[in-house]
Amino acid sequence: MSDILTHTDAGVMTMTLSRVDKKNSITAAMYTAMAEAIQEAARNDAVKVLVIQGHETIFSAGNDIADFLNHPPKGNDAPVFQFLRGLSTLAKPVVAAVAGPAVGVGTTLLFHCDLVYAGDNAAFAMPFVNLGLCPEAASSLLVPNLVGYQRAAELLLLGEPFTAETALEMGLVNRIVPPTEVNALAHKQATKLAAKPLSSLLETKRFLKQGHAAAVQTRMTDEAVVFGRMLGEAPAREAFTAFMEKRKPDFTKV
Ligand code: COA
């Protein structure tokens, strides 16, 4: 069975991360499938709203570390960047349902969703520095815009996990519910959106995003260049090797 499941019903396309045994970590093949689903959502008139969801125990552990180590994304057309560009420029509304850990891109993709619902077990983190990397998905622009510089610096330099309550207070999350209810709530809200005039949804989203749209794409491209370079350097290799060897990374020698 595919690790990315999609189905469309009553104007709502649902994209489900379904690799629970590996904590919904995302491989290049999964990014390609996600980018294709987003393209389909954009061009198919039967789709008015996209829902992104995981499992009630895990949203996503972020990039698949082994896959990243063995097949690092090369250039701006790598599957991860195609996915992020597609999501961040999708004109139709996107609703996310997050339960359990949402690590790395599992958190940063949410900055490109319009409505985000979280289970009370959600745990967000952007541990790029801890992995010898830099932010991606324009998070270095969007996080300070959302929470101010110092709080953004804490989130992105220390990279510690934060709770659903904190995400709600930051404005990243719209509402917190029990994990078993989060996917249903996202669908309920998506169905409400799908019943509204699409042209009004599109114009409203476009105006909501207009202030930062160009800057987001520029920052995402700039981050991708540095992120790609850092993936091949010693700190990231040490962090990723340590994760696979189930030990703490030692950055004293890199
Ligand atoms: N890439 C590849 N495999 C991953 C993964 C990732 N990002 N995250 C988890 N897995 C795998 C583990 O290796 C393990 O595989 P195994 O059963 O073959 O040993 C399995 O998923 C379960 O993970 P585990 O760490 O035992 O689960 P947990 O419930 O204790 O912790 C997380 C869950 C998400 C907190 C933890 O897995 C984690 O921190 N993952 C790494 C997150 C990360 O740094 N992502 C950023 C990448 S840029």
PDB file of C-alpha atoms and ligand atoms in Angstrom:
ATOM      1  CA  MET A   1       0.000   0.000   0.000  1.00  0.00           C
ATOM      2  CA  SER A   2       1.191   3.512  -0.766  1.00  0.00           C
ATOM      3  CA  ASP A   3       2.568   5.679   2.027  1.00  0.00           C
ATOM      4  CA  ILE A   4       0.509   8.623   0.761  1.00  0.00           C
ATOM      5  CA  LEU A   5      -3.211   7.999   0.401  1.00  0.00           C
ATOM      6  CA  THR A   6      -5.546  10.408  -1.369  1.00  0.00           C
ATOM      7  CA  HIS A   7      -9.240  10.439  -1.963  1.00  0.00           C
ATOM      8  CA  THR A   8     -11.715  13.084  -3.033  1.00  0.00           C
ATOM      9  CA  ASP A   9     -15.281  13.375  -1.829  1.00  0.00           C
ATOM     10  CA  ALA A  10     -17.762  16.262  -1.924  1.00  0.00           C
ATOM     11  CA  GLY A  11     -15.167  18.826  -3.001  1.00  0.00           C
ATOM     12  CA  VAL A  12     -12.578  17.801  -0.382  1.00  0.00           C
ATOM     13  CA  MET A  13      -9.348  16.019  -1.326  1.00  0.00           C
ATOM     14  CA  THR A  14      -7.833  14.245   1.666  1.00  0.00           C
ATOM     15  CA  MET A  15      -4.125  13.443   1.658  1.00  0.00           C
ATOM     16  CA  THR A  16      -3.093  11.035   4.417  1.00  0.00           C
ATOM     17  CA  LEU A  17       0.462  10.295   5.502  1.00  0.00           C
ATOM     18  CA  SER A  18       0.351   6.566   6.062  1.00  0.00           C
ATOM     19  CA  ARG A  19       3.753   5.250   7.100  1.00  0.00           C
ATOM     20  CA  VAL A  20       3.042   4.911  10.780  1.00  0.00           C
ATOM     21  CA  ASP A  21       5.708   2.230  11.462  1.00  0.00           C
ATOM     22  CA  LYS A  22       8.337   4.852  10.500  1.00  0.00           C
ATOM     23  CA  LYS A  23       6.452   7.634  12.270  1.00  0.00           C
ATOM     24  CA  ASN A  24       5.229   9.044   8.953  1.00  0.00           C
ATOM     25  CA  SER A  25       8.747  10.189   8.104  1.00  0.00           C
ATOM     26  CA  ILE A  26       8.750  11.356   4.502  1.00  0.00           C
ATOM     27  CA  THR A  27      10.882   9.841   1.727  1.00  0.00           C
ATOM     28  CA  ALA A  28      11.618  11.417  -1.660  1.00  0.00           C
ATOM     29  CA  ALA A  29       9.006   9.108  -3.223  1.00  0.00           C
ATOM     30  CA  MET A  30       6.427  10.357  -0.708  1.00  0.00           C
ATOM     31  CA  TYR A  31       7.293  13.992  -1.465  1.00  0.00           C
ATOM     32  CA  THR A  32       6.779  13.252  -5.160  1.00  0.00           C
ATOM     33  CA  ALA A  33       3.381  11.680  -4.433  1.00  0.00           C
ATOM     34  CA  MET A  34       2.416  14.660  -2.269  1.00  0.00           C
ATOM     35  CA  ALA A  35       3.537  17.165  -4.910  1.00  0.00           C
ATOM     36  CA  GLU A  36       1.496  15.279  -7.546  1.00  0.00           C
ATOM     37  CA  ALA A  37      -1.571  15.229  -5.287  1.00  0.00           C
ATOM     38  CA  ILE A  38      -1.298  18.986  -4.819  1.00  0.00           C
ATOM     39  CA  GLN A  39      -1.023  19.509  -8.593  1.00  0.00           C
ATOM     40  CA  GLU A  40      -4.132  17.385  -8.999  1.00  0.00           C
ATOM     41  CA  ALA A  41      -5.941  19.405  -6.303  1.00  0.00           C
ATOM     42  CA  ALA A  42      -4.995  22.595  -8.159  1.00  0.00           C
ATOM     43  CA  ARG A  43      -6.230  21.512 -11.593  1.00  0.00           C
ATOM     44  CA  ASN A  44      -9.242  19.328 -10.742  1.00  0.00           C
ATOM     45  CA  ASP A  45     -12.460  21.374 -10.595  1.00  0.00           C
ATOM     46  CA  ALA A  46     -13.964  18.693  -8.346  1.00  0.00           C
ATOM     47  CA  VAL A  47     -11.507  19.691  -5.605  1.00  0.00           C
ATOM     48  CA  LYS A  48     -12.209  22.871  -3.658  1.00  0.00           C
ATOM     49  CA  VAL A  49     -10.290  22.166  -0.444  1.00  0.00           C
ATOM     50  CA  LEU A  50      -7.273  20.031   0.487  1.00  0.00           C
ATOM     51  CA  VAL A  51      -6.985  18.284   3.871  1.00  0.00           C
ATOM     52  CA  ILE A  52      -3.614  17.019   5.082  1.00  0.00           C
ATOM     53  CA  GLN A  53      -3.732  14.508   7.916  1.00  0.00           C
ATOM     54  CA  GLY A  54      -1.681  11.828   9.610  1.00  0.00           C
ATOM     55  CA  HIS A  55      -2.588   9.270  12.264  1.00  0.00           C
ATOM     56  CA  GLU A  56      -4.009  10.012  15.715  1.00  0.00           C
ATOM     57  CA  THR A  57      -0.621   8.997  17.219  1.00  0.00           C
ATOM     58  CA  ILE A  58       1.752  10.655  14.731  1.00  0.00           C
ATOM     59  CA  PHE A  59       1.511  13.465  12.202  1.00  0.00           C
ATOM     60  CA  SER A  60       5.066  13.251  10.816  1.00  0.00           C
ATOM     61  CA  ALA A  61       8.637  12.742  12.067  1.00  0.00           C
ATOM     62  CA  GLY A  62       9.787  14.960   9.188  1.00  0.00           C
ATOM     63  CA  ASN A  63      12.225  13.963   6.498  1.00  0.00           C
ATOM     64  CA  ASP A  64      13.183  10.300   6.378  1.00  0.00           C
ATOM     65  CA  ILE A  65      16.685  10.579   7.757  1.00  0.00           C
ATOM     66  CA  ALA A  66      18.186   7.548   6.002  1.00  0.00           C
ATOM     67  CA  ASP A  67      16.682   8.629   2.691  1.00  0.00           C
ATOM     68  CA  PHE A  68      18.029  12.156   3.173  1.00  0.00           C
ATOM     69  CA  LEU A  69      21.483  10.819   4.007  1.00  0.00           C
ATOM     70  CA  ASN A  70      21.617   8.436   1.040  1.00  0.00           C
ATOM     71  CA  HIS A  71      19.755  10.562  -1.513  1.00  0.00           C
ATOM     72  CA  PRO A  72      20.118  14.213  -0.472  1.00  0.00           C
ATOM     73  CA  PRO A  73      17.859  16.573  -2.431  1.00  0.00           C
ATOM     74  CA  LYS A  74      19.771  18.008  -5.352  1.00  0.00           C
ATOM     75  CA  GLY A  75      18.675  21.455  -6.493  1.00  0.00           C
ATOM     76  CA  ASN A  76      15.438  23.352  -6.390  1.00  0.00           C
ATOM     77  CA  ASP A  77      13.506  20.687  -8.302  1.00  0.00           C
ATOM     78  CA  ALA A  78      14.146  17.958  -5.719  1.00  0.00           C
ATOM     79  CA  PRO A  79      10.862  16.316  -4.604  1.00  0.00           C
ATOM     80  CA  VAL A  80      10.886  17.989  -1.161  1.00  0.00           C
ATOM     81  CA  PHE A  81      11.111  21.442  -2.727  1.00  0.00           C
ATOM     82  CA  GLN A  82       8.490  20.611  -5.376  1.00  0.00           C
ATOM     83  CA  PHE A  83       6.152  19.639  -2.554  1.00  0.00           C
ATOM     84  CA  LEU A  84       6.853  22.775  -0.521  1.00  0.00           C
ATOM     85  CA  ARG A  85       6.501  25.058  -3.552  1.00  0.00           C
ATOM     86  CA  GLY A  86       3.247  23.354  -4.558  1.00  0.00           C
ATOM     87  CA  LEU A  87       1.767  23.596  -1.070  1.00  0.00           C
ATOM     88  CA  SER A  88       2.826  27.196  -0.509  1.00  0.00           C
ATOM     89  CA  THR A  89       1.386  28.349  -3.842  1.00  0.00           C
ATOM     90  CA  LEU A  90      -1.811  26.274  -3.889  1.00  0.00           C
ATOM     91  CA  ALA A  91      -4.636  28.752  -4.470  1.00  0.00           C
ATOM     92  CA  LYS A  92      -7.290  26.551  -2.838  1.00  0.00           C
ATOM     93  CA  PRO A  93      -7.685  26.360   0.957  1.00  0.00           C
ATOM     94  CA  VAL A  94      -5.696  23.773   2.908  1.00  0.00           C
ATOM     95  CA  VAL A  95      -6.802  22.345   6.263  1.00  0.00           C
ATOM     96  CA  ALA A  96      -4.386  20.315   8.419  1.00  0.00           C
ATOM     97  CA  ALA A  97      -5.148  17.821  11.186  1.00  0.00           C
ATOM     98  CA  VAL A  98      -2.164  17.232  13.492  1.00  0.00           C
ATOM     99  CA  ALA A  99      -1.930  14.679  16.279  1.00  0.00           C
ATOM    100  CA  GLY A 100       1.219  13.366  17.958  1.00  0.00           C
ATOM    101  CA  PRO A 101       4.705  14.525  16.937  1.00  0.00           C
ATOM    102  CA  ALA A 102       5.096  16.972  14.039  1.00  0.00           C
ATOM    103  CA  VAL A 103       8.848  17.315  13.569  1.00  0.00           C
ATOM    104  CA  GLY A 104      10.799  19.433  11.074  1.00  0.00           C
ATOM    105  CA  VAL A 105       8.816  19.697   7.863  1.00  0.00           C
ATOM    106  CA  GLY A 106       5.944  18.146   9.856  1.00  0.00           C
ATOM    107  CA  THR A 107       5.727  21.526  11.593  1.00  0.00           C
ATOM    108  CA  THR A 108       6.954  23.873   8.860  1.00  0.00           C
ATOM    109  CA  LEU A 109       4.426  22.645   6.280  1.00  0.00           C
ATOM    110  CA  LEU A 110       1.715  23.870   8.661  1.00  0.00           C
ATOM    111  CA  PHE A 111       2.776  27.482   8.087  1.00  0.00           C
ATOM    112  CA  HIS A 112       1.439  26.995   4.542  1.00  0.00           C
ATOM    113  CA  CYS A 113      -1.934  25.624   5.628  1.00  0.00           C
ATOM    114  CA  ASP A 114      -4.924  27.899   6.161  1.00  0.00           C
ATOM    115  CA  LEU A 115      -6.608  26.137   9.080  1.00  0.00           C
ATOM    116  CA  VAL A 116      -4.737  23.872  11.507  1.00  0.00           C
ATOM    117  CA  TYR A 117      -6.461  21.644  14.068  1.00  0.00           C
ATOM    118  CA  ALA A 118      -4.411  19.799  16.686  1.00  0.00           C
ATOM    119  CA  GLY A 119      -4.884  16.863  18.986  1.00  0.00           C
ATOM    120  CA  ASP A 120      -3.950  17.587  22.612  1.00  0.00           C
ATOM    121  CA  ASN A 121      -1.087  15.099  22.125  1.00  0.00           C
ATOM    122  CA  ALA A 122       0.478  17.172  19.324  1.00  0.00           C
ATOM    123  CA  ALA A 123       4.178  17.966  19.838  1.00  0.00           C
ATOM    124  CA  PHE A 124       5.736  20.371  17.379  1.00  0.00           C
ATOM    125  CA  ALA A 125       9.479  20.893  16.781  1.00  0.00           C
ATOM    126  CA  MET A 126      11.806  22.567  14.309  1.00  0.00           C
ATOM    127  CA  PRO A 127      15.122  20.927  15.324  1.00  0.00           C
ATOM    128  CA  PHE A 128      17.124  22.031  12.286  1.00  0.00           C
ATOM    129  CA  VAL A 129      20.093  23.357  14.287  1.00  0.00           C
ATOM    130  CA  ASN A 130      20.206  20.128  16.321  1.00  0.00           C
ATOM    131  CA  LEU A 131      20.556  18.278  13.017  1.00  0.00           C
ATOM    132  CA  GLY A 132      23.331  20.504  11.674  1.00  0.00           C
ATOM    133  CA  LEU A 133      20.884  22.116   9.239  1.00  0.00           C
ATOM    134  CA  CYS A 134      19.114  25.437   8.724  1.00  0.00           C
ATOM    135  CA  PRO A 135      15.377  26.174   8.528  1.00  0.00           C
ATOM    136  CA  GLU A 136      13.330  25.262   5.447  1.00  0.00           C
ATOM    137  CA  ALA A 137       9.874  25.998   4.017  1.00  0.00           C
ATOM    138  CA  ALA A 138      10.463  29.738   4.610  1.00  0.00           C
ATOM    139  CA  SER A 139      10.128  29.089   8.346  1.00  0.00           C
ATOM    140  CA  SER A 140      12.978  31.541   9.000  1.00  0.00           C
ATOM    141  CA  LEU A 141      10.631  34.223   7.637  1.00  0.00           C
ATOM    142  CA  LEU A 142       7.228  32.947   8.737  1.00  0.00           C
ATOM    143  CA  VAL A 143       8.032  32.046  12.358  1.00  0.00           C
ATOM    144  CA  PRO A 144       9.325  35.519  13.344  1.00  0.00           C
ATOM    145  CA  ASN A 145       6.386  37.076  11.465  1.00  0.00           C
ATOM    146  CA  LEU A 146       4.030  34.982  13.577  1.00  0.00           C
ATOM    147  CA  VAL A 147       5.607  35.190  17.032  1.00  0.00           C
ATOM    148  CA  GLY A 148       8.245  37.944  16.974  1.00  0.00           C
ATOM    149  CA  TYR A 149      12.002  37.641  16.763  1.00  0.00           C
ATOM    150  CA  GLN A 150      12.986  36.366  20.236  1.00  0.00           C
ATOM    151  CA  ARG A 151      10.369  33.636  20.407  1.00  0.00           C
ATOM    152  CA  ALA A 152      11.269  32.599  16.854  1.00  0.00           C
ATOM    153  CA  ALA A 153      14.946  32.498  17.779  1.00  0.00           C
ATOM    154  CA  GLU A 154      14.129  30.248  20.731  1.00  0.00           C
ATOM    155  CA  LEU A 155      12.102  27.895  18.533  1.00  0.00           C
ATOM    156  CA  LEU A 156      14.633  27.787  15.693  1.00  0.00           C
ATOM    157  CA  LEU A 157      17.962  28.012  17.563  1.00  0.00           C
ATOM    158  CA  LEU A 158      17.135  25.696  20.473  1.00  0.00           C
ATOM    159  CA  GLY A 159      14.764  23.569  18.398  1.00  0.00           C
ATOM    160  CA  GLU A 160      12.937  22.196  21.432  1.00  0.00           C
ATOM    161  CA  PRO A 161       9.493  20.622  21.115  1.00  0.00           C
ATOM    162  CA  PHE A 162       6.434  22.709  21.969  1.00  0.00           C
ATOM    163  CA  THR A 163       2.931  21.665  22.901  1.00  0.00           C
ATOM    164  CA  ALA A 164      -0.425  22.089  21.218  1.00  0.00           C
ATOM    165  CA  GLU A 165      -1.273  24.727  23.863  1.00  0.00           C
ATOM    166  CA  THR A 166       1.819  26.741  22.913  1.00  0.00           C
ATOM    167  CA  ALA A 167       1.003  26.364  19.213  1.00  0.00           C
ATOM    168  CA  LEU A 168      -2.527  27.607  19.903  1.00  0.00           C
ATOM    169  CA  GLU A 169      -1.212  30.599  21.817  1.00  0.00           C
ATOM    170  CA  MET A 170       1.283  31.341  18.992  1.00  0.00           C
ATOM    171  CA  GLY A 171      -1.513  31.344  16.433  1.00  0.00           C
ATOM    172  CA  LEU A 172      -0.189  28.312  14.533  1.00  0.00           C
ATOM    173  CA  VAL A 173      -3.175  26.196  15.575  1.00  0.00           C
ATOM    174  CA  ASN A 174      -6.871  27.121  15.417  1.00  0.00           C
ATOM    175  CA  ARG A 175      -8.277  24.673  17.957  1.00  0.00           C
ATOM    176  CA  ILE A 176      -7.244  21.714  20.154  1.00  0.00           C
ATOM    177  CA  VAL A 177      -9.386  18.593  20.464  1.00  0.00           C
ATOM    178  CA  PRO A 178      -8.803  14.981  21.582  1.00  0.00           C
ATOM    179  CA  PRO A 179      -6.519  13.182  19.075  1.00  0.00           C
ATOM    180  CA  THR A 180      -9.291  10.794  18.036  1.00  0.00           C
ATOM    181  CA  GLU A 181     -11.398  13.770  16.930  1.00  0.00           C
ATOM    182  CA  VAL A 182      -8.879  15.879  15.047  1.00  0.00           C
ATOM    183  CA  ASN A 183      -9.261  14.350  11.574  1.00  0.00           C
ATOM    184  CA  ALA A 184     -13.066  14.535  11.842  1.00  0.00           C
ATOM    185  CA  LEU A 185     -12.913  18.202  12.878  1.00  0.00           C
ATOM    186  CA  ALA A 186     -10.626  19.043   9.945  1.00  0.00           C
ATOM    187  CA  HIS A 187     -13.095  17.325   7.599  1.00  0.00           C
ATOM    188  CA  LYS A 188     -16.045  19.124   9.104  1.00  0.00           C
ATOM    189  CA  GLN A 189     -14.343  22.488   8.560  1.00  0.00           C
ATOM    190  CA  ALA A 190     -13.160  21.511   5.062  1.00  0.00           C
ATOM    191  CA  THR A 191     -16.707  20.468   4.138  1.00  0.00           C
ATOM    192  CA  LYS A 192     -17.978  23.861   5.314  1.00  0.00           C
ATOM    193  CA  LEU A 193     -15.383  25.566   3.099  1.00  0.00           C
ATOM    194  CA  ALA A 194     -16.245  23.327   0.130  1.00  0.00           C
ATOM    195  CA  ALA A 195     -19.873  24.491   0.311  1.00  0.00           C
ATOM    196  CA  LYS A 196     -18.823  28.122  -0.186  1.00  0.00           C
ATOM    197  CA  PRO A 197     -18.244  29.840  -3.545  1.00  0.00           C
ATOM    198  CA  LEU A 198     -14.798  28.789  -4.772  1.00  0.00           C
ATOM    199  CA  SER A 199     -14.069  32.136  -6.413  1.00  0.00           C
ATOM    200  CA  SER A 200     -14.554  33.914  -3.059  1.00  0.00           C
ATOM    201  CA  LEU A 201     -12.314  31.413  -1.276  1.00  0.00           C
ATOM    202  CA  LEU A 202      -9.596  31.845  -3.911  1.00  0.00           C
ATOM    203  CA  GLU A 203      -9.669  35.644  -3.918  1.00  0.00           C
ATOM    204  CA  THR A 204      -9.762  35.834  -0.118  1.00  0.00           C
ATOM    205  CA  LYS A 205      -6.835  33.439   0.279  1.00  0.00           C
ATOM    206  CA  ARG A 206      -4.900  35.325  -2.395  1.00  0.00           C
ATOM    207  CA  PHE A 207      -5.375  38.634  -0.561  1.00  0.00           C
ATOM    208  CA  LEU A 208      -4.555  37.052   2.818  1.00  0.00           C
ATOM    209  CA  LYS A 209      -1.264  35.777   1.396  1.00  0.00           C
ATOM    210  CA  GLN A 210      -0.442  38.692  -0.896  1.00  0.00           C
ATOM    211  CA  GLY A 211       1.715  40.630   1.557  1.00  0.00           C
ATOM    212  CA  HIS A 212       4.310  37.863   1.831  1.00  0.00           C
ATOM    213  CA  ALA A 213       3.783  35.645  -1.223  1.00  0.00           C
ATOM    214  CA  ALA A 214       6.863  36.710  -3.182  1.00  0.00           C
ATOM    215  CA  ALA A 215       9.103  36.947  -0.112  1.00  0.00           C
ATOM    216  CA  VAL A 216       8.086  33.423   0.950  1.00  0.00           C
ATOM    217  CA  GLN A 217       9.150  31.946  -2.395  1.00  0.00           C
ATOM    218  CA  THR A 218      12.451  33.835  -2.362  1.00  0.00           C
ATOM    219  CA  ARG A 219      13.228  32.757   1.206  1.00  0.00           C
ATOM    220  CA  MET A 220      12.292  29.149   0.487  1.00  0.00           C
ATOM    221  CA  THR A 221      14.675  29.070  -2.465  1.00  0.00           C
ATOM    222  CA  ASP A 222      17.482  30.733  -0.473  1.00  0.00           C
ATOM    223  CA  GLU A 223      17.018  28.312   2.439  1.00  0.00           C
ATOM    224  CA  ALA A 224      16.964  25.329   0.047  1.00  0.00           C
ATOM    225  CA  VAL A 225      20.411  26.196  -1.317  1.00  0.00           C
ATOM    226  CA  VAL A 226      21.965  26.358   2.150  1.00  0.00           C
ATOM    227  CA  PHE A 227      19.969  23.375   3.488  1.00  0.00           C
ATOM    228  CA  GLY A 228      21.150  21.249   0.543  1.00  0.00           C
ATOM    229  CA  ARG A 229      24.773  22.222   1.146  1.00  0.00           C
ATOM    230  CA  MET A 230      24.573  21.619   4.907  1.00  0.00           C
ATOM    231  CA  LEU A 231      23.103  18.138   4.409  1.00  0.00           C
ATOM    232  CA  GLY A 232      26.440  17.007   2.995  1.00  0.00           C
ATOM    233  CA  GLU A 233      28.543  18.572   5.753  1.00  0.00           C
ATOM    234  CA  ALA A 234      29.954  16.947   8.870  1.00  0.00           C
ATOM    235  CA  PRO A 235      27.465  18.187  11.528  1.00  0.00           C
ATOM    236  CA  ALA A 236      24.406  16.879   9.640  1.00  0.00           C
ATOM    237  CA  ARG A 237      26.116  13.595   8.842  1.00  0.00           C
ATOM    238  CA  GLU A 238      26.980  13.173  12.522  1.00  0.00           C
ATOM    239  CA  ALA A 239      23.408  14.028  13.605  1.00  0.00           C
ATOM    240  CA  PHE A 240      21.837  11.646  11.104  1.00  0.00           C
ATOM    241  CA  THR A 241      24.297   8.819  11.784  1.00  0.00           C
ATOM    242  CA  ALA A 242      23.691   9.246  15.521  1.00  0.00           C
ATOM    243  CA  PHE A 243      19.919   9.013  14.991  1.00  0.00           C
ATOM    244  CA  MET A 244      20.298   5.786  13.027  1.00  0.00           C
ATOM    245  CA  GLU A 245      22.715   4.379  15.618  1.00  0.00           C
ATOM    246  CA  LYS A 246      20.244   5.407  18.367  1.00  0.00           C
ATOM    247  CA  ARG A 247      22.786   7.552  20.229  1.00  0.00           C
ATOM    248  CA  LYS A 248      23.200  11.249  20.999  1.00  0.00           C
ATOM    249  CA  PRO A 249      25.157  13.228  18.383  1.00  0.00           C
ATOM    250  CA  ASP A 250      28.630  14.459  19.333  1.00  0.00           C
ATOM    251  CA  PHE A 251      29.314  17.805  17.660  1.00  0.00           C
ATOM    252  CA  THR A 252      32.632  18.378  19.459  1.00  0.00           C
ATOM    253  CA  LYS A 253      34.658  16.873  16.589  1.00  0.00           C
ATOM    254  CA  VAL A 254      32.743  18.309  13.606  1.00  0.00           C
TER     255      VAL A 254
HETATM  256  N1  COA B   1      13.518   9.178   9.534  1.00  0.00           N
HETATM  257  C1  COA B   1      13.640   7.861   9.407  1.00  0.00           C
HETATM  258  N2  COA B   1      13.132   6.977  10.315  1.00  0.00           N
HETATM  259  C2  COA B   1      12.477   7.501  11.369  1.00  0.00           C
HETATM  260  C3  COA B   1      12.333   8.886  11.560  1.00  0.00           C
HETATM  261  C4  COA B   1      12.890   9.745  10.569  1.00  0.00           C
HETATM  262  N3  COA B   1      12.760  11.076  10.649  1.00  0.00           N
HETATM  263  N4  COA B   1      11.665   9.100  12.705  1.00  0.00           N
HETATM  264  C5  COA B   1      11.396   7.893  13.222  1.00  0.00           C
HETATM  265  N5  COA B   1      11.882   6.916  12.416  1.00  0.00           N
HETATM  266  C6  COA B   1      11.834   5.471  12.614  1.00  0.00           C
HETATM  267  C7  COA B   1      12.805   5.030  13.713  1.00  0.00           C
HETATM  268  O1  COA B   1      14.092   4.851  13.188  1.00  0.00           O
HETATM  269  C8  COA B   1      12.169   3.744  14.166  1.00  0.00           C
HETATM  270  O2  COA B   1      12.465   2.742  13.216  1.00  0.00           O
HETATM  271  P1  COA B   1      12.779   1.232  13.716  1.00  0.00           P
HETATM  272  O3  COA B   1      11.491   0.770  14.349  1.00  0.00           O
HETATM  273  O4  COA B   1      13.095   0.512  12.442  1.00  0.00           O
HETATM  274  O5  COA B   1      13.921   1.331  14.700  1.00  0.00           O
HETATM  275  C9  COA B   1      10.658   4.030  14.035  1.00  0.00           C
HETATM  276  O6  COA B   1      10.540   5.104  13.111  1.00  0.00           O
HETATM  277  C10 COA B   1      10.043   4.470  15.336  1.00  0.00           C
HETATM  278  O7  COA B   1      10.738   5.625  15.820  1.00  0.00           O
HETATM  279  P2  COA B   1      11.070   5.873  17.357  1.00  0.00           P
HETATM  280  O8  COA B   1      12.091   6.959  17.442  1.00  0.00           O
HETATM  281  O9  COA B   1      11.379   4.569  18.024  1.00  0.00           O
HETATM  282  O10 COA B   1       9.629   6.374  17.893  1.00  0.00           O
HETATM  283  P3  COA B   1       9.325   7.276  19.181  1.00  0.00           P
HETATM  284  O11 COA B   1       7.848   7.201  19.349  1.00  0.00           O
HETATM  285  O12 COA B   1      10.213   6.906  20.321  1.00  0.00           O
HETATM  286  O13 COA B   1       9.713   8.780  18.741  1.00  0.00           O
HETATM  287  C11 COA B   1       9.799  10.673  17.277  1.00  0.00           C
HETATM  288  C12 COA B   1       9.007   9.444  17.715  1.00  0.00           C
HETATM  289  C13 COA B   1       9.091  11.271  16.063  1.00  0.00           C
HETATM  290  C14 COA B   1       9.802  11.713  18.422  1.00  0.00           C
HETATM  291  C15 COA B   1      11.248  10.274  16.960  1.00  0.00           C
HETATM  292  O14 COA B   1      11.195   9.161  16.093  1.00  0.00           O
HETATM  293  C16 COA B   1      12.108  11.335  16.318  1.00  0.00           C
HETATM  294  O15 COA B   1      12.544  12.269  16.981  1.00  0.00           O
HETATM  295  N6  COA B   1      12.381  11.179  15.014  1.00  0.00           N
HETATM  296  C17 COA B   1      13.334  12.017  14.294  1.00  0.00           C
HETATM  297  C18 COA B   1      12.705  13.332  13.989  1.00  0.00           C
HETATM  298  C19 COA B   1      13.635  14.241  13.251  1.00  0.00           C
HETATM  299  O16 COA B   1      14.707  14.583  13.692  1.00  0.00           O
HETATM  300  N7  COA B   1      13.146  14.678  12.079  1.00  0.00           N
HETATM  301  C20 COA B   1      13.769  15.698  11.304  1.00  0.00           C
HETATM  302  C21 COA B   1      14.385  15.179  10.066  1.00  0.00           C
HETATM  303  S1  COA B   1      15.016  16.534   9.054  1.00  0.00           S
END
